[in-house]
Short mmCIF file of C-alpha atoms in Angstrom, two decimals:
data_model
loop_
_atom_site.label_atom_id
_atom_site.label_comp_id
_atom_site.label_asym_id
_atom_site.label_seq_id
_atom_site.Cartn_x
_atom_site.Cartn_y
_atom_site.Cartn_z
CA UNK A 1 -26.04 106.48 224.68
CA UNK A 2 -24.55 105.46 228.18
CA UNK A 3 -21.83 103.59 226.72
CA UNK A 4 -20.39 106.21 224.93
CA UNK A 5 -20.50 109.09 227.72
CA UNK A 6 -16.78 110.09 228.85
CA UNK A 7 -16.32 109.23 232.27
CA UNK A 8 -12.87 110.87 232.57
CA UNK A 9 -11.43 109.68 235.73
CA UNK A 10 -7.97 111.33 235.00
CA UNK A 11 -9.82 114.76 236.33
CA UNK A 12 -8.15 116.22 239.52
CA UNK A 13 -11.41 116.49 240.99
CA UNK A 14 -12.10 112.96 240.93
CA UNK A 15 -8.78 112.06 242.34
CA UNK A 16 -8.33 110.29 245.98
CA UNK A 17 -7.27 112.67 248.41
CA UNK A 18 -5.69 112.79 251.71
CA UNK A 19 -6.73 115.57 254.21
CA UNK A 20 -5.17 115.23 257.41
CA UNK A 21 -6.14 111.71 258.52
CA UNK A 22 -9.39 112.12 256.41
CA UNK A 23 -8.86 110.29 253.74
CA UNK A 24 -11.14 111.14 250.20
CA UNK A 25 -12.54 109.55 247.21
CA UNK A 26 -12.56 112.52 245.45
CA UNK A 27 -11.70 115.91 245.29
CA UNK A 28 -15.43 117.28 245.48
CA UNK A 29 -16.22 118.64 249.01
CA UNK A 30 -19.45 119.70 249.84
CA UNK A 31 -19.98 123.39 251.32
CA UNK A 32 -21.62 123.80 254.68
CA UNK A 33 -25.42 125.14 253.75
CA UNK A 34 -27.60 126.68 255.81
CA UNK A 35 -31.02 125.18 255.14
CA UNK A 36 -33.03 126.06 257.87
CA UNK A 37 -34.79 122.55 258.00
CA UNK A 38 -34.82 122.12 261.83
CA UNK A 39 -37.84 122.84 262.72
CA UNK A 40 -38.76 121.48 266.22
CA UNK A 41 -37.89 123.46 269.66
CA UNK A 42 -35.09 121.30 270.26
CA UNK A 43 -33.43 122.02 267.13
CA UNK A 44 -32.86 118.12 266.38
CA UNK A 45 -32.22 116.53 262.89
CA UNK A 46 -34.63 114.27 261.47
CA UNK A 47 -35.09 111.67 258.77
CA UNK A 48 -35.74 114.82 256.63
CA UNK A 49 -31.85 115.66 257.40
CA UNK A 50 -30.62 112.31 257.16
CA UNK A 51 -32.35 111.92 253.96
CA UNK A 52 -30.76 115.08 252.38
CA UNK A 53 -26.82 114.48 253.68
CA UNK A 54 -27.45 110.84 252.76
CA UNK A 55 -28.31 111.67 248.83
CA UNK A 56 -24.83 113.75 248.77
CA UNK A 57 -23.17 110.22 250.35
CA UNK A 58 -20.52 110.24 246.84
CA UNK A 59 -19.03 113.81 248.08
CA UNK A 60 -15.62 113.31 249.11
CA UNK A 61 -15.83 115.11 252.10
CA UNK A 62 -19.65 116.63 253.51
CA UNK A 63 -19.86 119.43 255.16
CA UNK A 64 -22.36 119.62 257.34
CA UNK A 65 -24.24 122.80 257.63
CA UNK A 66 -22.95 125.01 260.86
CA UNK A 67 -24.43 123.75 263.97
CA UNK A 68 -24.69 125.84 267.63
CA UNK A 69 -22.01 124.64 270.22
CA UNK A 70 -24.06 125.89 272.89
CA UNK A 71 -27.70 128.08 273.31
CA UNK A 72 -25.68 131.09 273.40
CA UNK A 73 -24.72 130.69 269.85
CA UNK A 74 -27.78 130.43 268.25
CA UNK A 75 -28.64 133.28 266.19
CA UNK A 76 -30.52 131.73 263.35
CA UNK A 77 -34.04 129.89 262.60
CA UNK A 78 -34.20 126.34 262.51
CA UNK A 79 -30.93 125.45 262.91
CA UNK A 80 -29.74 122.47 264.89
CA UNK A 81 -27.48 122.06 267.40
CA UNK A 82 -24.79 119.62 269.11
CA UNK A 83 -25.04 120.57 272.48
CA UNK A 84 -28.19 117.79 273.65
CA UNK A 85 -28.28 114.29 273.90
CA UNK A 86 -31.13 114.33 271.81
CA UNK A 87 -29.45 116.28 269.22
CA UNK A 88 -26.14 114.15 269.30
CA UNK A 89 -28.88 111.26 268.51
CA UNK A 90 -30.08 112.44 265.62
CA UNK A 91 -27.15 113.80 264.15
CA UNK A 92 -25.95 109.98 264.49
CA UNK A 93 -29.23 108.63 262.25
CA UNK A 94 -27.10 110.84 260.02
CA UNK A 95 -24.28 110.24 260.17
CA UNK A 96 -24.83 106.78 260.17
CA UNK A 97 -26.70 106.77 256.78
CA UNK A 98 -23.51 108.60 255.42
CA UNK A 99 -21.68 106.08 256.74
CA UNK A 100 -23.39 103.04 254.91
CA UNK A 101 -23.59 104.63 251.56
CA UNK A 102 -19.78 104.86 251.49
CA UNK A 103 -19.36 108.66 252.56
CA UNK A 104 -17.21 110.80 254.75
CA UNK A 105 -19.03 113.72 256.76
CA UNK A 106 -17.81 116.23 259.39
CA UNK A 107 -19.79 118.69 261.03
CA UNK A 108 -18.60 122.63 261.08
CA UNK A 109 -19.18 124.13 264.78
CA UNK A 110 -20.87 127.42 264.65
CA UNK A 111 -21.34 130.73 267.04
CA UNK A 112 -22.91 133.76 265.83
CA UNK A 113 -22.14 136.32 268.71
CA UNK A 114 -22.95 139.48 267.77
CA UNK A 115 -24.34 138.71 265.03
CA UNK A 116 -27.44 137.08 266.83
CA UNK A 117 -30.30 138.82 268.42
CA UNK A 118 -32.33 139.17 271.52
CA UNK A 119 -35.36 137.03 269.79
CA UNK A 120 -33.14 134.29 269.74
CA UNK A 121 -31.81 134.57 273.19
CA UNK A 122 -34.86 134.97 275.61
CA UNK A 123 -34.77 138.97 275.33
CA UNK A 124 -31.35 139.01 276.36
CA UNK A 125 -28.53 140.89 274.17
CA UNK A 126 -25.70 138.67 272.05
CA UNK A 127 -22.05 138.87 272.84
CA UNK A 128 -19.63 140.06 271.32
CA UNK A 129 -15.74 141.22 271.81
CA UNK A 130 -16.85 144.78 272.09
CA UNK A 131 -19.87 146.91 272.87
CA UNK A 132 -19.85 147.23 269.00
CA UNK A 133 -23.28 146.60 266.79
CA UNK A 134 -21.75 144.79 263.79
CA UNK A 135 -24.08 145.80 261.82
CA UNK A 136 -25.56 143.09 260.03
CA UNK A 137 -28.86 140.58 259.62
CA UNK A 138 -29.97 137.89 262.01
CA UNK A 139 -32.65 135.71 260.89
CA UNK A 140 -35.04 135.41 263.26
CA UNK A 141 -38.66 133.46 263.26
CA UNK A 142 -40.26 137.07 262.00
CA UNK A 143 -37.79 137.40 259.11
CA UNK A 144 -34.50 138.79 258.58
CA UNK A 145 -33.73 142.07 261.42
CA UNK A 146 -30.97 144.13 262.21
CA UNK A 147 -28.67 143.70 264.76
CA UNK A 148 -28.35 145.41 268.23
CA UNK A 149 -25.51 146.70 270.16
CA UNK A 150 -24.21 143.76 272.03
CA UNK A 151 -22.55 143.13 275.55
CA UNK A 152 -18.99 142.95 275.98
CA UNK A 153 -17.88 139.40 276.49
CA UNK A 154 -16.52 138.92 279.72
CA UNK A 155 -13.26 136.83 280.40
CA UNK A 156 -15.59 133.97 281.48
CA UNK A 157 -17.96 134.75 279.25
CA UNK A 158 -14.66 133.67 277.10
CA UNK A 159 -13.34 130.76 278.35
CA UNK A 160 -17.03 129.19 278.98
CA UNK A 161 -17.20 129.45 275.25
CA UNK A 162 -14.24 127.94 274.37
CA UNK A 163 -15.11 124.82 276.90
CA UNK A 164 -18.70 124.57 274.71
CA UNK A 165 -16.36 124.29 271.75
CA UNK A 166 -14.42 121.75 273.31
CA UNK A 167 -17.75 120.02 274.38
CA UNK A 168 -19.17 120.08 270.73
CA UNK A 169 -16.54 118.54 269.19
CA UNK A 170 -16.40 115.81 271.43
CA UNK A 171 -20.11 115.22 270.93
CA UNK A 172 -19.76 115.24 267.54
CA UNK A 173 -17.48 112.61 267.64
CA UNK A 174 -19.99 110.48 269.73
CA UNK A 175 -22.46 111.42 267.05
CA UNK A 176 -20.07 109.24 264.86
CA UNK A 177 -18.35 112.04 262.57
CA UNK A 178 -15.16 111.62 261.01
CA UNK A 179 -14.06 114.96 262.34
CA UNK A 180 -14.91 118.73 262.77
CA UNK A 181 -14.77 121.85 261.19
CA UNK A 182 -14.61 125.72 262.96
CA UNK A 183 -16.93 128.03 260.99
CA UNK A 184 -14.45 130.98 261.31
CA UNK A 185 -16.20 133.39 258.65
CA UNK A 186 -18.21 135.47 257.85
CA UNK A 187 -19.72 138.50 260.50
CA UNK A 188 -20.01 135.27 263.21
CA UNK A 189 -18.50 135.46 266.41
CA UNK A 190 -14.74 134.16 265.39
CA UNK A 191 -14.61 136.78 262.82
CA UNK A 192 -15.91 139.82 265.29
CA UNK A 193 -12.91 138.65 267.66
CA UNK A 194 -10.36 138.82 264.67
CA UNK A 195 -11.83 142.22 263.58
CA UNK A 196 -10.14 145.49 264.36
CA UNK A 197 -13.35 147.62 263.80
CA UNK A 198 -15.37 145.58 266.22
CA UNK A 199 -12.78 143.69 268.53
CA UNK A 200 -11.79 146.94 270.79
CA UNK A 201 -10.65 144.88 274.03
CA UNK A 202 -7.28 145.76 275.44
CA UNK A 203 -6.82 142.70 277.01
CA UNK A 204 -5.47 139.89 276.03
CA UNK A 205 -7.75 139.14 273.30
CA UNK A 206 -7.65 142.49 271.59
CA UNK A 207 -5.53 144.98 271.47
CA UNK A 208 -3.09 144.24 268.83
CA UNK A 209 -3.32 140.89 265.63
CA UNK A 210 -1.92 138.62 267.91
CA UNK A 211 -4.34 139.44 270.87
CA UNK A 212 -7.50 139.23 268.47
CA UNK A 213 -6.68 136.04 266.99
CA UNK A 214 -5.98 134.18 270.31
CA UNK A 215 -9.85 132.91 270.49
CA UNK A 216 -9.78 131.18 267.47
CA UNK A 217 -6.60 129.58 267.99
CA UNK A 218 -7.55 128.58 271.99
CA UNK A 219 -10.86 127.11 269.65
CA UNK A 220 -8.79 125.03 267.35
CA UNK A 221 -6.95 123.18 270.48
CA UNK A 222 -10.26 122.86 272.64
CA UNK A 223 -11.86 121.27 269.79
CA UNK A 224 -8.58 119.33 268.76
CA UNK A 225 -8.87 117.35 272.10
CA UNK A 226 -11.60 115.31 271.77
CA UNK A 227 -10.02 113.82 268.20
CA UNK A 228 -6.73 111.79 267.64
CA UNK A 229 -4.54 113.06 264.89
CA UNK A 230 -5.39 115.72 262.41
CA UNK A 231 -9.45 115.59 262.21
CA UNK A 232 -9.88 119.66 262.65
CA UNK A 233 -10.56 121.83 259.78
CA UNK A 234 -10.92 125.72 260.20
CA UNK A 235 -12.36 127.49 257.57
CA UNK A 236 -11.40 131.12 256.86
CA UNK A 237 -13.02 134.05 254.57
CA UNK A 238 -10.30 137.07 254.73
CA UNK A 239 -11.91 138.23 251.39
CA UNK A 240 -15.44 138.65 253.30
CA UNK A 241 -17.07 142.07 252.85
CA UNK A 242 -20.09 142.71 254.37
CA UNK A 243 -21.28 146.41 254.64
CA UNK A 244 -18.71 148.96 256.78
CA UNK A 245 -17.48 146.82 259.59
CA UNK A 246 -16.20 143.65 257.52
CA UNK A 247 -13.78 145.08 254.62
CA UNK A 248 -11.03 143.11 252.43
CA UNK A 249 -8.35 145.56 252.89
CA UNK A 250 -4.71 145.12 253.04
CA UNK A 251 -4.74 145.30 256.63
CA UNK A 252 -6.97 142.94 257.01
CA UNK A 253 -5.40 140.27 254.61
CA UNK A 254 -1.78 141.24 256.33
CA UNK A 255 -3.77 139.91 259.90
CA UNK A 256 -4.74 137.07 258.10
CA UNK A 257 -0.90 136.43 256.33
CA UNK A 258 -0.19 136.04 260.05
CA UNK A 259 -3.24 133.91 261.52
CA UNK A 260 -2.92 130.91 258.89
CA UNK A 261 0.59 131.21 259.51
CA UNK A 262 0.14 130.47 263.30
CA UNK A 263 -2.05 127.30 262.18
CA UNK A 264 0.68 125.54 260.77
CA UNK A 265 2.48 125.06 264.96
CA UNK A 266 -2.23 123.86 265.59
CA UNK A 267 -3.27 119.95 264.84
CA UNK A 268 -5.27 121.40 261.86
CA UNK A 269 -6.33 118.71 259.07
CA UNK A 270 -6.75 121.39 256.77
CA UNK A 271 -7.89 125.10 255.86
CA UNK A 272 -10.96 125.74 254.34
CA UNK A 273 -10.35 129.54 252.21
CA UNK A 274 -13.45 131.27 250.81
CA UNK A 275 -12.11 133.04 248.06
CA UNK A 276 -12.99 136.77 246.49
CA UNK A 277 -16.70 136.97 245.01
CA UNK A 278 -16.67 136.84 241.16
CA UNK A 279 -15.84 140.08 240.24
CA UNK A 280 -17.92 139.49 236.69
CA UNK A 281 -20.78 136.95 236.26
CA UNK A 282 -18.73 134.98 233.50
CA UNK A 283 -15.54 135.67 235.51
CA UNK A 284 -13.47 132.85 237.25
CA UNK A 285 -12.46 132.49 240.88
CA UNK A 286 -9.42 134.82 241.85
CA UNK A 287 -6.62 132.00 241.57
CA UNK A 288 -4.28 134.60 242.73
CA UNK A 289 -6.08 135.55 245.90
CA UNK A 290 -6.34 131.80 247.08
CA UNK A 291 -2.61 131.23 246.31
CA UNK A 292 -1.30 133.95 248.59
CA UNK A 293 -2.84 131.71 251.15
CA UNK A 294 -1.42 128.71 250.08
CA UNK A 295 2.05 129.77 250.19
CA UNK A 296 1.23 130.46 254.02
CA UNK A 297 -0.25 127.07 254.97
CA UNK A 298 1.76 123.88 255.13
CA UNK A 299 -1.06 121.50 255.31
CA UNK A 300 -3.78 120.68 252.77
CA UNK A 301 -6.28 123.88 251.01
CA UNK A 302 -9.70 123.31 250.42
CA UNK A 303 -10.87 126.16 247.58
CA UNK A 304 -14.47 127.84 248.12
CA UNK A 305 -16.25 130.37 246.30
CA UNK A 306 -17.81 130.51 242.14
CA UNK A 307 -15.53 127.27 241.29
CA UNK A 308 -17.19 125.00 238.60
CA UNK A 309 -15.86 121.49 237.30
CA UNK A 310 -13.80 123.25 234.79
CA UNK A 311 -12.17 125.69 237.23
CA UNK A 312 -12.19 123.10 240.24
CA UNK A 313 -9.79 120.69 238.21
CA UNK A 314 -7.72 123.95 237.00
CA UNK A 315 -7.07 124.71 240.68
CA UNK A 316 -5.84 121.60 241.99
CA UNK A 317 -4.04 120.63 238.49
CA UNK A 318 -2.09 124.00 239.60
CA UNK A 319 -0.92 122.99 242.84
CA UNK A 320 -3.28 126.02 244.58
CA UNK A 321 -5.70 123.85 246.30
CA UNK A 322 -5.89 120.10 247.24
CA UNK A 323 -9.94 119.87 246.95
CA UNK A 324 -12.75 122.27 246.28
CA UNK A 325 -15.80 123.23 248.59
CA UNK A 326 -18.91 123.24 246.23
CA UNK A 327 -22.53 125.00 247.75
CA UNK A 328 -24.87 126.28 245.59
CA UNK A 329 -24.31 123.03 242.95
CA UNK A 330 -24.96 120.58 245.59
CA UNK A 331 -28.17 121.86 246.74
CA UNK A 332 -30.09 121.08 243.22
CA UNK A 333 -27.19 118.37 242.16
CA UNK A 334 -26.85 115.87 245.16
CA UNK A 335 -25.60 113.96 242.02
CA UNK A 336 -23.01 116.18 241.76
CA UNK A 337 -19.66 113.94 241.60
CA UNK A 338 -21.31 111.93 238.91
CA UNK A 339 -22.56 115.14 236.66
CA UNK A 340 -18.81 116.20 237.14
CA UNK A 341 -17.36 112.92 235.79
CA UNK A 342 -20.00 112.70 232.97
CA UNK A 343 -19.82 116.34 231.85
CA UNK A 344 -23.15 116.83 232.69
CA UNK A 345 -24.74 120.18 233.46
CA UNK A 346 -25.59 120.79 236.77
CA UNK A 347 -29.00 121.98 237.08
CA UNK A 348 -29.60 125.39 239.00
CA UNK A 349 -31.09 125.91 242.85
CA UNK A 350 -33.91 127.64 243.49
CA UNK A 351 -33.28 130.71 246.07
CA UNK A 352 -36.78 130.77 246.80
CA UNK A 353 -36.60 128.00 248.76
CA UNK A 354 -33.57 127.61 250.77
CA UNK A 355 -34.92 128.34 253.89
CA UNK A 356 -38.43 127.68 253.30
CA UNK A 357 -38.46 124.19 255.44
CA UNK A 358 -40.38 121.59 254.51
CA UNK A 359 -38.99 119.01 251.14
CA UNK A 360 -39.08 121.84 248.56
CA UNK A 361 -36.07 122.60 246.66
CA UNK A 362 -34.23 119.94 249.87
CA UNK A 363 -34.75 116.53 249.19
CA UNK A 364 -36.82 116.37 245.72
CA UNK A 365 -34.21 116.76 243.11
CA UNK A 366 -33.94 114.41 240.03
CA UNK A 367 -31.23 112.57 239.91
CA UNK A 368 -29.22 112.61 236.50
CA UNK A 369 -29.49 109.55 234.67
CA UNK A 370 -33.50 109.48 235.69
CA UNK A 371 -36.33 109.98 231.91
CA UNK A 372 -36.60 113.77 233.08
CA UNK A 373 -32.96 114.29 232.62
CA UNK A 374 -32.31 112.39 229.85
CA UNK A 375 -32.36 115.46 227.49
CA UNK A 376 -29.13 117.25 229.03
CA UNK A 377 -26.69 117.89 226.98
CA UNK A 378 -23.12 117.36 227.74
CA UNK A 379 -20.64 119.88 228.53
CA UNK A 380 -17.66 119.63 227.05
#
């Protein structure tokens, strides 16, 4: 039966790519996940994580899952960070596992803010650019709780987070990535900054677009520093809703015309765009949406958000995107670039236990090609 499978390596998604100086086997990018599988005090990786990013080695690109740049950024269970020696250690057991199975990893750099909580912080409040609750859901050790009201950010409170930006990414090139990538989505810190409803400052980083977008794009150069050429992505959700403080509306997608405009004059190897949810549960991603962005950027897309094989290859066949971010397929398909070239179903996660810890629904997927998959049928 093996010699007759199609292995189709005409599709766009399993095309060599070039992403800044990043250069790609493929076309199949694998989302930053969450997984919650740190669990030790010092929020280290272990063989456990090693052993997962290692089994997704023929991705073109990993992701790595977002990682705290500092204490003051945690704002989320068992997550680990790049701010300790011992951390940059075992982030370079995996990285170096990667590495010998052939595959190309960077790690995204992550700050909640606001969106964090006092459990996570000693008791103390989050900051945030305004004395604004954003009104969301940090996950702390006793389960998921609301957010408070946080502390205004001071200018120093500012520019000392920019510098532990600028200090993660050069640790995570000692940690022996290929590059970086600036979680600037969803209700996290970046975002709050950007966000008219929560970003009140009237100095200079509020007050008007230009003024709230000036954090990120101080971010993008401290973290550009520590790598030669274009080894930066920053990844960008404008289409994020999340209940009355984080809205899609026109305003907000104007701000963002202007902000991925401004990264074309920043080293950036390329933008990351989460795209609209699926509007119906056999729709397709919004096309249209992501292509307003790609007008705006001169450097290379990466599409996110409800893409499958068949609509991952239609996007890049039509110019929109240069590679696709895949996250829910990868976490029960660390197979996944071989499923895609074999038209092979890709079996389905279970949501039960994504943050669970432990091997569960991490590292004990069946490959395809093993007796228990034999069965599948093929897509066409």
């Amino acid at each position: 039966m093996s010699s007759t499978l199609p292995t189709t390596p005409d599709q766009p998604l399993l095309r060599r790519a070039e992403l800044g100086d990043l250069k790609l086997p493929n076309r199949v990018v694998m989302a930053p996940l969450t997984r919650a599988r740190v669990a030790n005090d010092a929020l280290v990786p272990t063989e456990l994580n090693a052993t997962y990013y290692g089994r997704r080695a023929t991705a073109g690109l990993i992701i790595t899952e977002g990682t705290w740049v500092s204490e003051r950024a945690i704002g989320f269970v068992n997550v680990p960070g790049i701010y300790r020696e011992e951390q940059i250690a075992g982030w370079r057991r995996v990285t170096g596992l990667v590495h010998a199975l052939g595959g190309r990893i960077v790690l995204q750099l992550w700050h909640t803010g606001a969106a964090s909580h006092p459990d996570h912080l000693g008791g103390e409040l989050p900051g945030g650019p305004s004395a604004v609750n954003p009104r969301t859901k940090s996950f702390t050790a006793d389960g998921f709780k609301d957010t408070v009201t946080p502390r205004e950010m001071t200018t120093a409170d500012i520019a000392a987070t920019v510098d532990d930006f600028r200090a993660a990414a050069a640790n995570a090139r000692r940690a022996g990535f290929d590059g970086v990538e600036i979680g600037a989505l969803g209700a996290f810190l970046i975002t709050q900054f950007l966000n008219p409803l929560l970003n009140l400052r009237t100095d200079a980083y509020g007050g008007d677009p230009a003024g709230r977008r000036r954090l990120l794009l101080e971010i993008v150069d401290a973290v550009a520093e520590p790598w030669p050429g274009r080894r930066v992505g920053v990844r960008l959700g404008p289409y994020w809703s999340d209940g009355d403080r984080f809205r899609a509306d026109e305003e907000t997608l104007t701000d963002y015309d202007a902000l991925v405009t401004e990264l074309n004059d920043r080293p950036v190897a390329y933008l990351h765009l989460r795209g609209p949810d699926r509007t119906a549960a056999d729709g397709g991603p919004d096309l249209a949406a992501l292509a307003r962005y790609r007008r705006r950027f001169d450097g290379p897309l990466l599409a996110n958000n409800g893409f499958d094989r068949e609509s991952g290859n239609a996007v890049i066949e039509a110019g929109i995107a240069d590679a696709v971010s895949f996250g829910t397929h990868f976490i029960a398909n660390p197979d996944l670039v071989t499923r895609f070239a074999l038209r092979r179903a890709p079996a389905v996660s279970d949501p039960a236990t994504y943050y669970t810890g432990g091997a569960e629904g991490y590292v004990d997927h069946i490959p395809s090609g093993s007796p228990a998959r034999a069965v599948e049928p093929l897509v066409p």
